[in-house]
Coordinates of C-alpha atoms in Angstrom, one line a residue:
M1 CA -1.2 -2.2 -24.5
R2 CA 1.7 -0.5 -26.3
V3 CA 2.9 1.5 -23.3
P4 CA 5.9 3.8 -24.2
L5 CA 9.0 3.7 -22.2
P6 CA 10.6 7.3 -22.2
A7 CA 14.4 7.5 -22.6
D8 CA 16.3 9.8 -20.2
D9 CA 18.4 12.7 -21.7
A10 CA 17.6 11.8 -25.2
D11 CA 18.0 13.8 -28.3
A12 CA 14.8 15.3 -30.0
G13 CA 12.9 12.5 -31.7
R14 CA 14.7 9.8 -29.6
D15 CA 12.7 10.3 -26.4
V16 CA 11.0 6.9 -26.5
L17 CA 13.4 4.0 -25.7
T18 CA 10.8 1.3 -26.7
D19 CA 7.4 0.2 -25.7
I20 CA 5.8 -2.6 -23.6
D21 CA 3.6 -4.6 -25.8
V22 CA 1.4 -5.6 -22.8
L23 CA 1.7 -4.3 -19.3
S24 CA -0.2 -5.9 -16.5
I25 CA -0.6 -4.9 -12.8
D26 CA -1.8 -7.4 -10.3
I27 CA -2.8 -6.4 -6.7
D28 CA -3.2 -9.0 -4.0
S29 CA -5.6 -9.0 -1.1
R30 CA -3.0 -7.1 1.0
L31 CA -2.6 -4.5 -1.7
R32 CA 0.9 -5.6 -2.7
L33 CA 1.6 -4.8 -6.3
S34 CA 3.3 -6.9 -8.9
R35 CA 4.1 -5.7 -12.6
S36 CA 4.4 -8.0 -15.6
S37 CA 5.1 -7.4 -19.2
L38 CA 4.4 -9.5 -22.2
E39 CA 6.5 -9.2 -25.5
C40 CA 4.7 -10.4 -28.5
K41 CA 6.6 -11.6 -31.7
S42 CA 5.2 -13.0 -34.8
G43 CA 8.1 -14.9 -36.1
K44 CA 7.8 -18.7 -36.4
G45 CA 11.5 -19.6 -36.9
Q46 CA 14.3 -19.9 -34.2
S47 CA 16.2 -16.8 -35.8
G48 CA 16.3 -14.0 -33.2
E49 CA 14.6 -16.1 -30.5
P50 CA 17.6 -16.4 -28.1
G51 CA 18.4 -12.7 -28.5
T52 CA 14.8 -11.7 -27.6
I53 CA 15.0 -13.9 -24.5
L54 CA 18.2 -12.4 -23.5
W55 CA 16.9 -8.9 -24.2
L56 CA 13.8 -9.6 -22.0
A57 CA 16.2 -10.6 -19.0
G58 CA 17.7 -7.1 -19.2
F59 CA 14.4 -5.5 -19.8
R60 CA 13.0 -6.9 -16.6
Q61 CA 16.1 -5.7 -14.7
L62 CA 15.8 -2.1 -16.2
L63 CA 12.1 -1.8 -15.2
D64 CA 12.3 -3.9 -12.0
L65 CA 9.4 -6.0 -13.3
D66 CA 8.3 -9.1 -11.3
R67 CA 7.5 -11.1 -14.3
V68 CA 8.2 -11.0 -18.2
T69 CA 6.7 -13.3 -20.8
L70 CA 7.6 -14.0 -24.4
V71 CA 4.7 -14.7 -26.8
R72 CA 5.7 -16.4 -30.0
Q73 CA 3.8 -18.5 -32.6
V74 CA 6.3 -21.3 -31.9
V75 CA 8.8 -21.7 -29.1
S76 CA 11.6 -24.1 -29.8
P77 CA 13.0 -26.5 -27.1
R78 CA 16.2 -24.4 -27.2
G79 CA 14.3 -21.3 -26.5
Q80 CA 12.2 -22.9 -23.7
N81 CA 15.5 -24.1 -22.0
L82 CA 17.0 -20.7 -22.1
A83 CA 13.9 -18.9 -20.9
R84 CA 13.7 -21.4 -17.9
K85 CA 17.2 -20.7 -16.9
L86 CA 16.5 -17.0 -17.0
G87 CA 13.1 -17.2 -15.2
I88 CA 11.2 -15.9 -18.2
V89 CA 7.8 -17.3 -19.2
V90 CA 7.2 -18.3 -22.8
M91 CA 3.9 -18.9 -24.5
D92 CA 3.2 -20.3 -28.0
E93 CA 0.2 -19.8 -30.2
A94 CA -1.6 -22.8 -28.9
T95 CA -1.4 -21.7 -25.4
V96 CA -2.6 -18.2 -26.3
S97 CA -5.7 -19.8 -28.1
R98 CA -6.5 -22.0 -25.2
R99 CA -6.4 -18.9 -22.8
E100 CA -8.5 -16.9 -25.3
K101 CA -11.3 -19.5 -25.2
A102 CA -11.2 -19.3 -21.4
H103 CA -11.7 -15.7 -21.4
A104 CA -14.5 -15.4 -24.0
W105 CA -16.8 -14.1 -21.3
I106 CA -14.7 -10.9 -21.1
P107 CA -15.2 -8.3 -23.9
E108 CA -12.6 -8.4 -26.6
R109 CA -11.9 -4.7 -26.7
F110 CA -12.3 -2.1 -23.8
A111 CA -10.5 0.9 -22.7
H112 CA -6.8 0.8 -23.3
L113 CA -7.3 -2.7 -24.7
D114 CA -8.0 -1.1 -28.1
G115 CA -11.4 0.2 -27.0
P116 CA -12.4 2.3 -30.1
A117 CA -13.6 5.4 -28.1
C118 CA -10.3 5.3 -26.0
S119 CA -8.0 4.9 -29.0
T120 CA -9.8 7.9 -30.7
A121 CA -9.5 10.1 -27.6
E122 CA -6.0 9.3 -27.0
S123 CA -5.0 9.9 -30.6
R124 CA -6.9 13.3 -30.7
T125 CA -5.1 14.2 -27.5
D126 CA -1.7 13.6 -29.1
T127 CA -2.6 16.2 -31.7
Q128 CA -4.1 18.8 -29.3
L129 CA -1.1 18.6 -26.9
K130 CA 1.1 19.8 -29.8
G131 CA -0.8 23.0 -29.6
L132 CA -0.7 23.4 -25.7
P133 CA 2.8 24.7 -25.0
G134 CA 1.8 25.0 -21.2
I135 CA 1.6 21.3 -20.8
P136 CA 5.1 19.9 -20.9
G137 CA 5.5 17.0 -23.2
G138 CA 7.6 15.0 -20.7
L139 CA 4.9 15.3 -18.0
A140 CA 2.1 14.2 -20.4
R141 CA 4.2 11.3 -21.5
F142 CA 4.9 10.3 -17.9
L143 CA 1.2 10.4 -16.8
R144 CA 0.2 8.5 -20.0
G145 CA 2.8 5.7 -19.7
D146 CA 5.7 5.6 -17.4
A147 CA 3.5 6.4 -14.4
L148 CA 2.3 2.8 -14.3
L149 CA 5.9 1.8 -13.3
A150 CA 6.5 4.7 -10.7
D151 CA 6.4 4.9 -6.9
S152 CA 4.0 7.1 -5.1
P153 CA 6.1 10.1 -4.5
A154 CA 6.9 10.5 -8.2
L155 CA 3.2 9.9 -9.1
L156 CA 2.0 12.6 -6.5
R157 CA 4.6 15.1 -7.8
A158 CA 3.6 14.5 -11.4
V159 CA -0.2 15.1 -10.6
E160 CA 0.7 18.3 -8.6
S161 CA 2.8 19.4 -11.5
L162 CA -0.2 18.8 -13.9
G163 CA -2.3 21.0 -11.8
A164 CA 0.3 23.9 -12.0
A165 CA 0.7 23.3 -15.7
V166 CA -3.1 23.5 -16.4
V167 CA -3.2 26.8 -14.4
R168 CA -0.6 28.2 -16.6
Q169 CA -2.1 26.9 -19.9
G170 CA -5.8 27.7 -19.0
V171 CA -8.9 25.7 -20.0
L172 CA -7.9 22.6 -22.0
P173 CA -9.9 21.4 -25.1
E174 CA -11.6 18.0 -25.0
P175 CA -10.7 15.2 -25.1
A176 CA -7.3 16.2 -23.8
A177 CA -8.7 17.6 -20.6
G178 CA -10.6 14.4 -19.8
V179 CA -7.7 12.1 -21.0
L180 CA -5.1 14.0 -18.8
A181 CA -7.5 14.0 -15.9
S182 CA -8.2 10.3 -16.3
H183 CA -4.5 9.6 -16.2
A184 CA -4.0 11.8 -13.2
L185 CA -6.7 9.9 -11.4
I186 CA -5.2 6.6 -12.2
A187 CA -1.9 8.0 -10.8
V188 CA -3.5 9.1 -7.7
L189 CA -5.1 5.6 -7.3
L190 CA -1.8 3.7 -8.1
A191 CA 0.1 5.9 -5.6
A192 CA -2.4 5.4 -2.7
I193 CA -2.9 1.7 -3.3
Q194 CA 1.0 1.2 -3.1
D195 CA 1.1 3.3 0.2
A196 CA -1.9 1.4 1.5
G197 CA 0.0 -1.8 1.0
R198 CA 2.9 -0.4 3.0
L199 CA 0.7 0.1 6.1
D200 CA 1.0 -3.6 6.6
D201 CA 4.7 -3.1 7.5
V202 CA 4.9 0.5 8.9
P203 CA 2.6 2.6 11.0
E204 CA 0.8 5.7 9.5
R205 CA 3.1 8.1 11.2
V206 CA 6.2 6.5 9.5
L207 CA 4.5 6.6 6.2
R208 CA 3.5 10.1 6.6
R209 CA 7.2 11.2 7.6
R210 CA 8.5 9.4 4.6
L211 CA 6.1 11.1 2.2
E212 CA 6.8 14.4 3.8
G213 CA 10.6 13.8 3.0
A214 CA 10.0 12.6 -0.3
L215 CA 7.7 15.4 -1.4
T216 CA 9.8 18.2 0.1
V217 CA 13.6 17.5 -0.1
G218 CA 13.1 14.7 -2.6
D219 CA 14.3 11.8 -0.4
P220 CA 12.3 10.0 2.3
D221 CA 15.6 9.0 4.0
D222 CA 17.5 12.3 3.6
G223 CA 18.6 13.7 7.0
Y224 CA 21.1 16.3 5.8
V225 CA 19.2 18.9 3.6
L226 CA 17.0 20.2 6.4
A227 CA 19.9 20.1 8.9
M228 CA 22.0 22.2 6.6
L229 CA 19.0 24.7 6.1
E230 CA 18.7 25.0 9.8
R231 CA 22.4 25.9 10.1
A232 CA 22.0 28.5 7.3
D233 CA 19.0 30.0 9.2
A234 CA 21.4 30.3 12.2
F235 CA 24.0 31.9 10.0
F236 CA 21.5 34.5 8.6
R237 CA 20.3 35.4 12.2
Y238 CA 23.9 35.9 13.2
V239 CA 24.6 38.2 10.3
Q240 CA 21.4 40.1 10.9
E241 CA 22.1 40.6 14.5
R242 CA 25.6 41.7 13.9
T243 CA 24.6 44.2 11.3
H244 CA 21.6 45.4 13.4
K245 CA 24.0 46.1 16.4
A246 CA 26.5 48.0 14.1
Y247 CA 23.7 50.3 12.9
V248 CA 22.4 50.9 16.5
G249 CA 25.9 51.5 17.7
A250 CA 26.2 54.3 15.0
G251 CA 23.2 56.0 16.3
A252 CA 20.4 54.6 14.0
E253 CA 17.0 53.6 15.4
P254 CA 16.6 49.9 16.0
I255 CA 14.5 48.2 13.3
R256 CA 13.4 44.5 13.4
I257 CA 12.8 42.7 10.1
D258 CA 11.5 39.2 10.1
Y259 CA 12.6 36.9 7.4
P260 CA 11.1 33.5 6.6
S261 CA 13.0 30.4 7.8
L262 CA 14.6 28.4 4.9
R263 CA 14.1 25.2 6.8
D264 CA 10.4 25.8 7.5
E265 CA 9.7 26.8 4.0
M266 CA 11.4 23.6 2.6
A267 CA 9.9 21.2 5.3
A268 CA 6.3 22.4 5.1
P269 CA 4.4 19.4 3.7
P270 CA 2.0 19.8 0.9
P271 CA -1.4 21.0 1.9
Y272 CA -3.2 17.9 0.4
L273 CA -1.2 15.3 2.4
N274 CA -3.8 14.9 5.1
D275 CA -6.6 14.1 2.5
Y276 CA -4.1 11.8 0.7
I277 CA -3.3 9.9 4.0
D278 CA -7.0 9.6 4.8
F279 CA -7.6 8.1 1.3
V280 CA -4.8 5.6 1.8
E281 CA -6.3 4.5 5.2
R282 CA -9.7 4.1 3.6
L283 CA -8.1 1.8 1.0
R284 CA -6.2 -0.2 3.7
A285 CA -9.6 -0.6 5.6
N286 CA -11.3 -2.2 2.5
P287 CA -8.6 -4.2 0.5
Q288 CA -11.1 -6.5 -1.3
V289 CA -12.6 -3.4 -3.1
A290 CA -9.4 -1.4 -3.2
R291 CA -7.5 -4.0 -5.1
D292 CA -10.1 -3.6 -8.0
L293 CA -10.1 0.2 -8.1
L294 CA -7.5 0.6 -10.8
Q295 CA -9.6 -1.6 -13.2
T296 CA -12.8 0.2 -12.2
A297 CA -11.2 3.5 -12.8
E298 CA -9.8 2.3 -16.2
L299 CA -13.4 1.2 -17.3
V300 CA -15.1 4.4 -15.9
C301 CA -12.5 6.9 -17.4
F302 CA -11.5 5.3 -20.7
D303 CA -14.8 3.4 -21.5
A304 CA -17.9 4.7 -19.9
L305 CA -17.2 8.5 -19.8
L306 CA -16.0 8.2 -23.4
G307 CA -19.2 6.7 -24.6
D308 CA -18.3 3.0 -25.0
G309 CA -20.5 0.3 -23.5
A310 CA -18.0 -2.5 -22.6
W311 CA -18.1 -1.5 -19.0
K312 CA -21.7 -2.7 -18.8
E313 CA -20.8 -6.4 -19.4
K314 CA -21.7 -8.9 -16.9
A315 CA -18.0 -9.8 -16.6
F316 CA -17.3 -6.4 -14.9
A317 CA -20.4 -6.4 -12.5
H318 CA -18.1 -6.9 -9.5
L319 CA -16.2 -3.7 -10.4
F320 CA -19.3 -1.5 -10.2
T321 CA -20.6 -1.8 -6.6
T322 CA -21.5 1.1 -4.4
E323 CA -18.3 0.6 -2.4
H324 CA -16.3 1.0 -5.5
K325 CA -18.1 4.1 -6.4
G326 CA -17.6 5.6 -2.9
L327 CA -13.8 5.0 -2.9
L328 CA -13.5 6.3 -6.6
L329 CA -15.3 9.5 -5.5
V330 CA -12.9 9.9 -2.6
A331 CA -10.1 9.4 -5.1
L332 CA -11.7 12.1 -7.3
R333 CA -11.8 14.4 -4.3
C334 CA -8.2 13.7 -3.6
L335 CA -7.2 14.5 -7.2
S336 CA -8.9 17.8 -6.9
R337 CA -7.0 18.6 -3.7
I338 CA -3.7 17.7 -5.4
A339 CA -4.1 19.2 -8.8
G340 CA -7.1 21.6 -8.5
D341 CA -10.7 21.6 -9.6
Q342 CA -9.9 22.5 -13.1
V343 CA -8.0 19.2 -13.6
A344 CA -10.7 17.1 -11.8
M345 CA -13.7 18.8 -13.6
P346 CA -13.9 16.6 -16.7
L347 CA -14.4 13.6 -14.5
R348 CA -17.4 14.9 -12.6
G349 CA -19.6 12.6 -14.6
I350 CA -18.4 9.6 -12.4
Q351 CA -20.9 10.5 -9.8
N352 CA -23.8 10.0 -12.3
L353 CA -22.8 6.5 -13.6
P354 CA -24.9 3.7 -12.1
F355 CA -22.9 1.5 -10.0
E356 CA -25.4 -1.3 -9.5
G357 CA -23.3 -4.3 -9.6
S358 CA -22.9 -6.9 -6.8
A359 CA -19.7 -8.2 -5.5
G360 CA -21.3 -11.7 -4.9
L361 CA -22.5 -11.9 -8.6
V362 CA -20.4 -14.7 -10.4
P363 CA -20.7 -14.2 -14.2
D364 CA -21.4 -17.2 -16.5
R365 CA -17.9 -17.7 -17.9
S366 CA -19.2 -20.2 -20.5
E367 CA -21.2 -17.5 -22.1
P368 CA -19.4 -15.3 -24.7
S369 CA -19.3 -11.5 -23.9
G370 CA -21.9 -9.4 -25.5
Q371 CA -24.9 -11.7 -24.7
R372 CA -26.0 -9.8 -21.7
A373 CA -25.4 -6.4 -20.3
L374 CA -25.1 -5.5 -16.6
F375 CA -26.9 -2.0 -17.1
D376 CA -29.6 -1.0 -19.5
A377 CA -27.8 0.2 -22.6
T378 CA -30.7 2.4 -23.5
S379 CA -30.5 4.4 -20.2
P380 CA -28.4 7.5 -20.7
V381 CA -25.9 8.8 -18.3
K382 CA -27.2 12.1 -16.8
E383 CA -25.0 15.1 -16.9
P384 CA -24.6 17.0 -13.5
H385 CA -27.2 19.6 -14.6
Q386 CA -29.7 16.9 -15.3
E387 CA -29.8 15.6 -11.7
E388 CA -33.2 16.0 -9.9
G389 CA -33.6 19.1 -7.9
R390 CA -30.8 20.9 -9.7

């Protein structure tokens, strides 16, 4: 909810273009993503209704969204007709009420859906980041918002940049350290799920080559930068050889000086790429679990680890199986490889959370949320130093 949309090349104080009232990411069984936004307006009359619908048509094109929805208390026949022509979904208050009743089995608030602990932690992080000059404001805003709309290379570069920024800044205070680490984990998961979905169409070697191009020269399809650097290397060798011969011809002792290849320096893939590709292939091998991992991570990072209890509801039982935990821990290891142990450390409590749900358990959707919990709410989550044998 309320996802900020940064503005490019904006003046100070104008760096947020607008926000998305509700952003939804859906993942199918072949790990293909679709993104939807919902714009919520409280007005009843027809004033402003056509303008909002036309604005949403441009908004969808700007963000390359698969679906946009306008939610109003009342939608006029004129508005419905215009929305239908533009391929925009409209919902009135009666439709929203019916859907709310159908979803009464899900907690009303959790994580970034106005979960109290999450809201408090994010608000406190806003304050702390003002006193952390080593963490670029644009990078933090990207990870906490615009990353949800980004492709895998941009996500990986941002997580890598966060690791470098944390090294420069030093130890971060809580909750900023945990909030940034959690958003970075979400970014790694979102990148890997998108790339896992691509393995349906391209073999692993092609995906690897395209990632190498995107993460080195900035373009997976660029074939000119490396070729130009190779020619630059040849020119440097020519100049060096000519200069060397001139000195030897003048009576100097021959000296050989090796210099690094510009092409090799630029083309070297990031050291974490093998671990990342391994994670992508694990997700592709288990799509039924992988498609849920974003929601599992959201509940773990922004509900469970922050002390809220919505994640224990029966409605989320299918998100907390041992398979979910296994893949989430692999994602955490991948985050550590990309951004460093210092970034991943605040999330070490994931390994101590009880993942005791069942994928085959079907919750009673007629029973309102809060009647039964998946886990015993009185059982504390152990810190790493409380584990047996440590």
